[in-house]
Amino acid sequence: MKLTLNETRIVGCLMEKAVVTPDQCPLTLNALVAACNQKSSRDPVLSLDRGTVQRTARELEEKCLVATEENFRTGVMKYRQRLCNTTFSDFHFAEDEYAVVCLLMLRGPQTPGELRTRCGRLHAFADNESVASTLLRLTDPGREGGPVVARLARVPGRRDHQYAHLFAGEIESVPMEPVVGRSAARPSRLAELEARVDALELELAALKGQLST
């Protein structure tokens, strides 16, 4: 699967709105255009016209990734996603996996911390470790259907790896690098303190020996 940016944005919006505003789903064309062009929770920010969204949605329908429903009395067409979690979908995600995939489609590559901060309306993660656990399942080569997320090379100066979805093309997942930070510095600091205590104890023992003679 190699979705274009516009295709990715449409599917991601349909996934998001199905959870955030289920009463408004499936979405009308106007609602879908507005969702695609939101200035918040989107990266990059797009400015798609109705014709572009309608044409792209039709192409996604041909790929069986979007379903349409038409009200024959009003002629209004509505849209819903078929990428995942439907009867005929190739992908079935748990709630936490769905949230991560959706957010990566809407906002591009992100770290576990960024995903946890931004996922609140889709799924509440307890901490960064729970996000990392979800990402581990989504990047697992042994996952049924294959991985759908890749770990990107860590950017110098950044604490964590970013992750990206694979629906826009194949990306090779890199091995996890050890995080260098406060937690990594603690063992050496502890060893230094222990060495200083040992030295003080030796000096104290020597002083006691001098006083006793």
Short mmCIF file of C-alpha atoms in Angstrom, two decimals:
data_model
loop_
_atom_site.label_atom_id
_atom_site.label_comp_id
_atom_site.label_asym_id
_atom_site.label_seq_id
_atom_site.Cartn_x
_atom_site.Cartn_y
_atom_site.Cartn_z
CA MET A 1 0.00 0.00 0.00
CA LYS A 2 1.31 3.42 -0.94
CA LEU A 3 -1.19 6.14 -0.11
CA THR A 4 -0.63 9.73 -1.23
CA LEU A 5 -0.64 12.56 1.32
CA ASN A 6 -4.23 13.47 0.39
CA GLU A 7 -5.38 9.85 0.63
CA THR A 8 -3.66 9.45 3.98
CA ARG A 9 -5.29 12.62 5.28
CA ILE A 10 -8.79 11.50 4.24
CA VAL A 11 -8.48 8.04 5.79
CA GLY A 12 -6.92 9.47 8.95
CA CYS A 13 -9.73 12.04 9.31
CA LEU A 14 -12.42 9.40 8.86
CA MET A 15 -10.72 7.24 11.49
CA GLU A 16 -10.43 10.16 13.91
CA LYS A 17 -13.99 11.45 13.55
CA ALA A 18 -15.46 7.95 13.95
CA VAL A 19 -14.10 8.01 17.53
CA VAL A 20 -14.17 11.70 18.44
CA THR A 21 -17.56 12.63 16.91
CA PRO A 22 -19.34 9.33 16.19
CA ASP A 23 -22.77 11.00 16.04
CA GLN A 24 -21.63 12.97 12.97
CA CYS A 25 -20.38 9.90 11.11
CA PRO A 26 -20.36 8.95 8.33
CA LEU A 27 -19.11 12.37 7.22
CA THR A 28 -20.63 14.52 4.52
CA LEU A 29 -18.30 15.93 1.89
CA ASN A 30 -18.34 19.35 3.57
CA ALA A 31 -17.48 17.83 6.95
CA LEU A 32 -14.70 15.75 5.41
CA VAL A 33 -13.20 18.80 3.68
CA ALA A 34 -13.27 20.71 6.97
CA ALA A 35 -11.60 17.79 8.79
CA CYS A 36 -8.86 17.53 6.16
CA ASN A 37 -8.12 21.26 6.35
CA GLN A 38 -8.09 21.62 10.15
CA LYS A 39 -5.30 23.87 11.35
CA SER A 40 -5.02 22.02 14.68
CA SER A 41 -3.94 18.40 15.11
CA ARG A 42 -2.67 18.21 11.52
CA ASP A 43 0.83 18.14 10.07
CA PRO A 44 1.20 19.36 7.44
CA VAL A 45 -1.75 21.75 7.34
CA LEU A 46 -3.52 21.33 3.98
CA SER A 47 -5.97 23.40 1.98
CA LEU A 48 -7.91 20.91 -0.13
CA ASP A 49 -10.90 22.01 -2.20
CA ARG A 50 -14.14 20.03 -2.47
CA GLY A 51 -13.28 18.67 -5.89
CA THR A 52 -9.93 17.31 -4.74
CA VAL A 53 -11.41 15.64 -1.65
CA GLN A 54 -14.31 14.18 -3.64
CA ARG A 55 -12.03 12.84 -6.37
CA THR A 56 -9.55 11.39 -3.86
CA ALA A 57 -12.36 9.76 -1.86
CA ARG A 58 -13.62 8.16 -5.07
CA GLU A 59 -10.14 6.75 -5.75
CA LEU A 60 -10.02 5.38 -2.20
CA GLU A 61 -13.42 3.79 -2.73
CA GLU A 62 -12.04 1.99 -5.79
CA LYS A 63 -9.26 0.68 -3.54
CA CYS A 64 -11.90 -0.48 -1.01
CA LEU A 65 -10.44 1.86 1.64
CA VAL A 66 -13.46 4.18 1.81
CA ALA A 67 -17.17 3.38 1.67
CA THR A 68 -19.85 5.81 0.54
CA GLU A 69 -23.51 6.08 1.49
CA GLU A 70 -25.93 8.18 -0.53
CA ASN A 71 -29.24 9.56 0.70
CA PHE A 72 -31.41 9.09 -2.36
CA ARG A 73 -33.93 11.69 -1.21
CA THR A 74 -31.40 14.48 -0.66
CA GLY A 75 -28.59 13.24 -2.89
CA VAL A 76 -26.09 13.82 -0.06
CA MET A 77 -23.10 11.50 -0.14
CA LYS A 78 -21.43 10.42 3.10
CA TYR A 79 -18.09 8.74 3.71
CA ARG A 80 -16.58 6.25 6.15
CA GLN A 81 -13.19 4.52 6.24
CA ARG A 82 -12.67 0.84 5.44
CA LEU A 83 -8.93 0.63 6.07
CA CYS A 84 -9.34 -1.12 9.40
CA ASN A 85 -11.75 -2.67 11.91
CA THR A 86 -14.52 -3.46 9.43
CA THR A 87 -15.77 -6.83 8.21
CA PHE A 88 -13.72 -6.78 5.02
CA SER A 89 -10.66 -4.89 6.30
CA ASP A 90 -7.19 -6.39 6.14
CA PHE A 91 -6.25 -4.64 9.38
CA HIS A 92 -7.83 -5.00 12.80
CA PHE A 93 -6.47 -2.82 15.58
CA ALA A 94 -7.06 -2.70 19.31
CA GLU A 95 -8.15 0.70 20.65
CA ASP A 96 -4.62 1.79 21.56
CA GLU A 97 -3.21 0.62 18.21
CA TYR A 98 -6.01 2.39 16.32
CA ALA A 99 -5.24 5.65 18.14
CA VAL A 100 -1.50 5.49 17.36
CA VAL A 101 -2.01 4.64 13.68
CA CYS A 102 -4.62 7.38 13.30
CA LEU A 103 -2.39 10.01 14.91
CA LEU A 104 0.62 9.03 12.79
CA MET A 105 -1.52 9.41 9.66
CA LEU A 106 -2.74 12.85 10.72
CA ARG A 107 0.44 14.34 12.19
CA GLY A 108 3.37 12.47 10.69
CA PRO A 109 6.33 10.89 12.55
CA GLN A 110 6.21 11.29 16.35
CA THR A 111 7.94 10.07 19.50
CA PRO A 112 6.15 7.99 22.16
CA GLY A 113 5.93 11.08 24.38
CA GLU A 114 4.33 13.15 21.63
CA LEU A 115 1.86 10.37 20.86
CA ARG A 116 0.81 10.06 24.51
CA THR A 117 0.31 13.82 24.82
CA ARG A 118 -1.75 14.08 21.64
CA CYS A 119 -3.78 10.85 21.87
CA GLY A 120 -6.11 11.89 24.68
CA ARG A 121 -9.31 12.09 22.63
CA LEU A 122 -8.65 8.78 20.91
CA HIS A 123 -7.17 6.72 23.76
CA ALA A 124 -5.77 7.58 27.18
CA PHE A 125 -2.28 6.12 27.68
CA ALA A 126 -1.10 5.86 31.27
CA ASP A 127 2.54 6.69 30.45
CA ASN A 128 5.17 6.64 27.74
CA GLU A 129 5.95 2.99 28.48
CA SER A 130 2.40 1.96 27.50
CA VAL A 131 2.79 3.85 24.21
CA ALA A 132 6.13 2.09 23.64
CA SER A 133 4.42 -1.27 24.24
CA THR A 134 1.78 -0.45 21.62
CA LEU A 135 4.46 0.65 19.15
CA LEU A 136 6.36 -2.57 19.76
CA ARG A 137 3.33 -4.57 18.63
CA LEU A 138 2.78 -2.38 15.57
CA THR A 139 6.45 -2.63 14.49
CA ASP A 140 6.72 -6.39 15.10
CA PRO A 141 7.82 -8.18 11.88
CA GLY A 142 5.99 -11.27 13.15
CA ARG A 143 2.69 -9.41 13.43
CA GLU A 144 -0.13 -10.96 11.40
CA GLY A 145 -0.21 -8.99 8.16
CA GLY A 146 3.24 -7.58 8.87
CA PRO A 147 4.29 -4.39 10.66
CA VAL A 148 2.31 -1.19 10.02
CA VAL A 149 4.68 1.20 11.82
CA ALA A 150 8.44 1.74 11.53
CA ARG A 151 10.97 3.11 14.02
CA LEU A 152 12.97 5.93 12.45
CA ALA A 153 16.63 6.69 13.09
CA ARG A 154 16.99 8.84 16.18
CA VAL A 155 17.61 12.50 15.43
CA PRO A 156 20.75 13.82 17.19
CA GLY A 157 19.77 15.84 20.23
CA ARG A 158 16.38 14.13 20.60
CA ARG A 159 15.75 11.80 23.50
CA ASP A 160 13.53 9.23 21.72
CA HIS A 161 13.06 7.68 18.31
CA GLN A 162 10.21 8.88 16.12
CA TYR A 163 7.78 6.40 14.57
CA ALA A 164 5.99 6.56 11.21
CA HIS A 165 3.14 4.57 9.64
CA LEU A 166 3.79 2.37 6.60
CA PHE A 167 0.63 3.05 4.62
CA ALA A 168 2.41 5.62 2.45
CA GLY A 169 5.22 3.25 1.47
CA GLU A 170 7.82 0.91 2.92
CA ILE A 171 10.25 2.22 5.54
CA GLU A 172 12.94 0.07 7.13
CA SER A 173 12.63 0.05 10.90
CA VAL A 174 15.92 0.75 12.70
CA PRO A 175 17.07 -0.99 15.91
CA MET A 176 16.34 0.78 19.18
CA GLU A 177 19.25 2.89 20.43
CA PRO A 178 19.90 3.24 24.15
CA VAL A 179 18.59 6.50 25.56
CA VAL A 180 21.31 8.70 26.98
CA GLY A 181 19.98 10.95 29.70
CA ARG A 182 19.60 11.28 33.42
CA SER A 183 18.58 7.69 33.95
CA ALA A 184 21.69 6.48 32.08
CA ALA A 185 23.91 8.77 34.13
CA ARG A 186 22.65 7.54 37.51
CA PRO A 187 24.69 4.28 37.68
CA SER A 188 28.01 6.12 37.08
CA ARG A 189 27.05 8.80 39.60
CA LEU A 190 26.18 6.13 42.15
CA ALA A 191 29.47 4.34 41.55
CA GLU A 192 31.32 7.62 42.05
CA LEU A 193 29.57 8.24 45.37
CA GLU A 194 30.27 4.70 46.54
CA ALA A 195 33.95 5.12 45.70
CA ARG A 196 34.08 8.36 47.69
CA VAL A 197 32.43 6.67 50.70
CA ASP A 198 34.93 3.81 50.52
CA ALA A 199 37.80 6.30 50.45
CA LEU A 200 36.40 8.21 53.45
CA GLU A 201 35.97 4.99 55.40
CA LEU A 202 39.63 4.09 54.73
CA GLU A 203 40.76 7.54 55.84
CA LEU A 204 38.62 7.29 58.99
CA ALA A 205 40.03 3.87 59.80
CA ALA A 206 43.57 5.18 59.35
CA LEU A 207 42.83 8.18 61.60
CA LYS A 208 41.42 5.90 64.30
CA GLY A 209 44.54 3.79 64.09
CA GLN A 210 46.74 6.85 64.59
CA LEU A 211 44.73 8.02 67.61
CA SER A 212 44.88 4.65 69.28
CA THR A 213 48.73 4.50 69.16
#
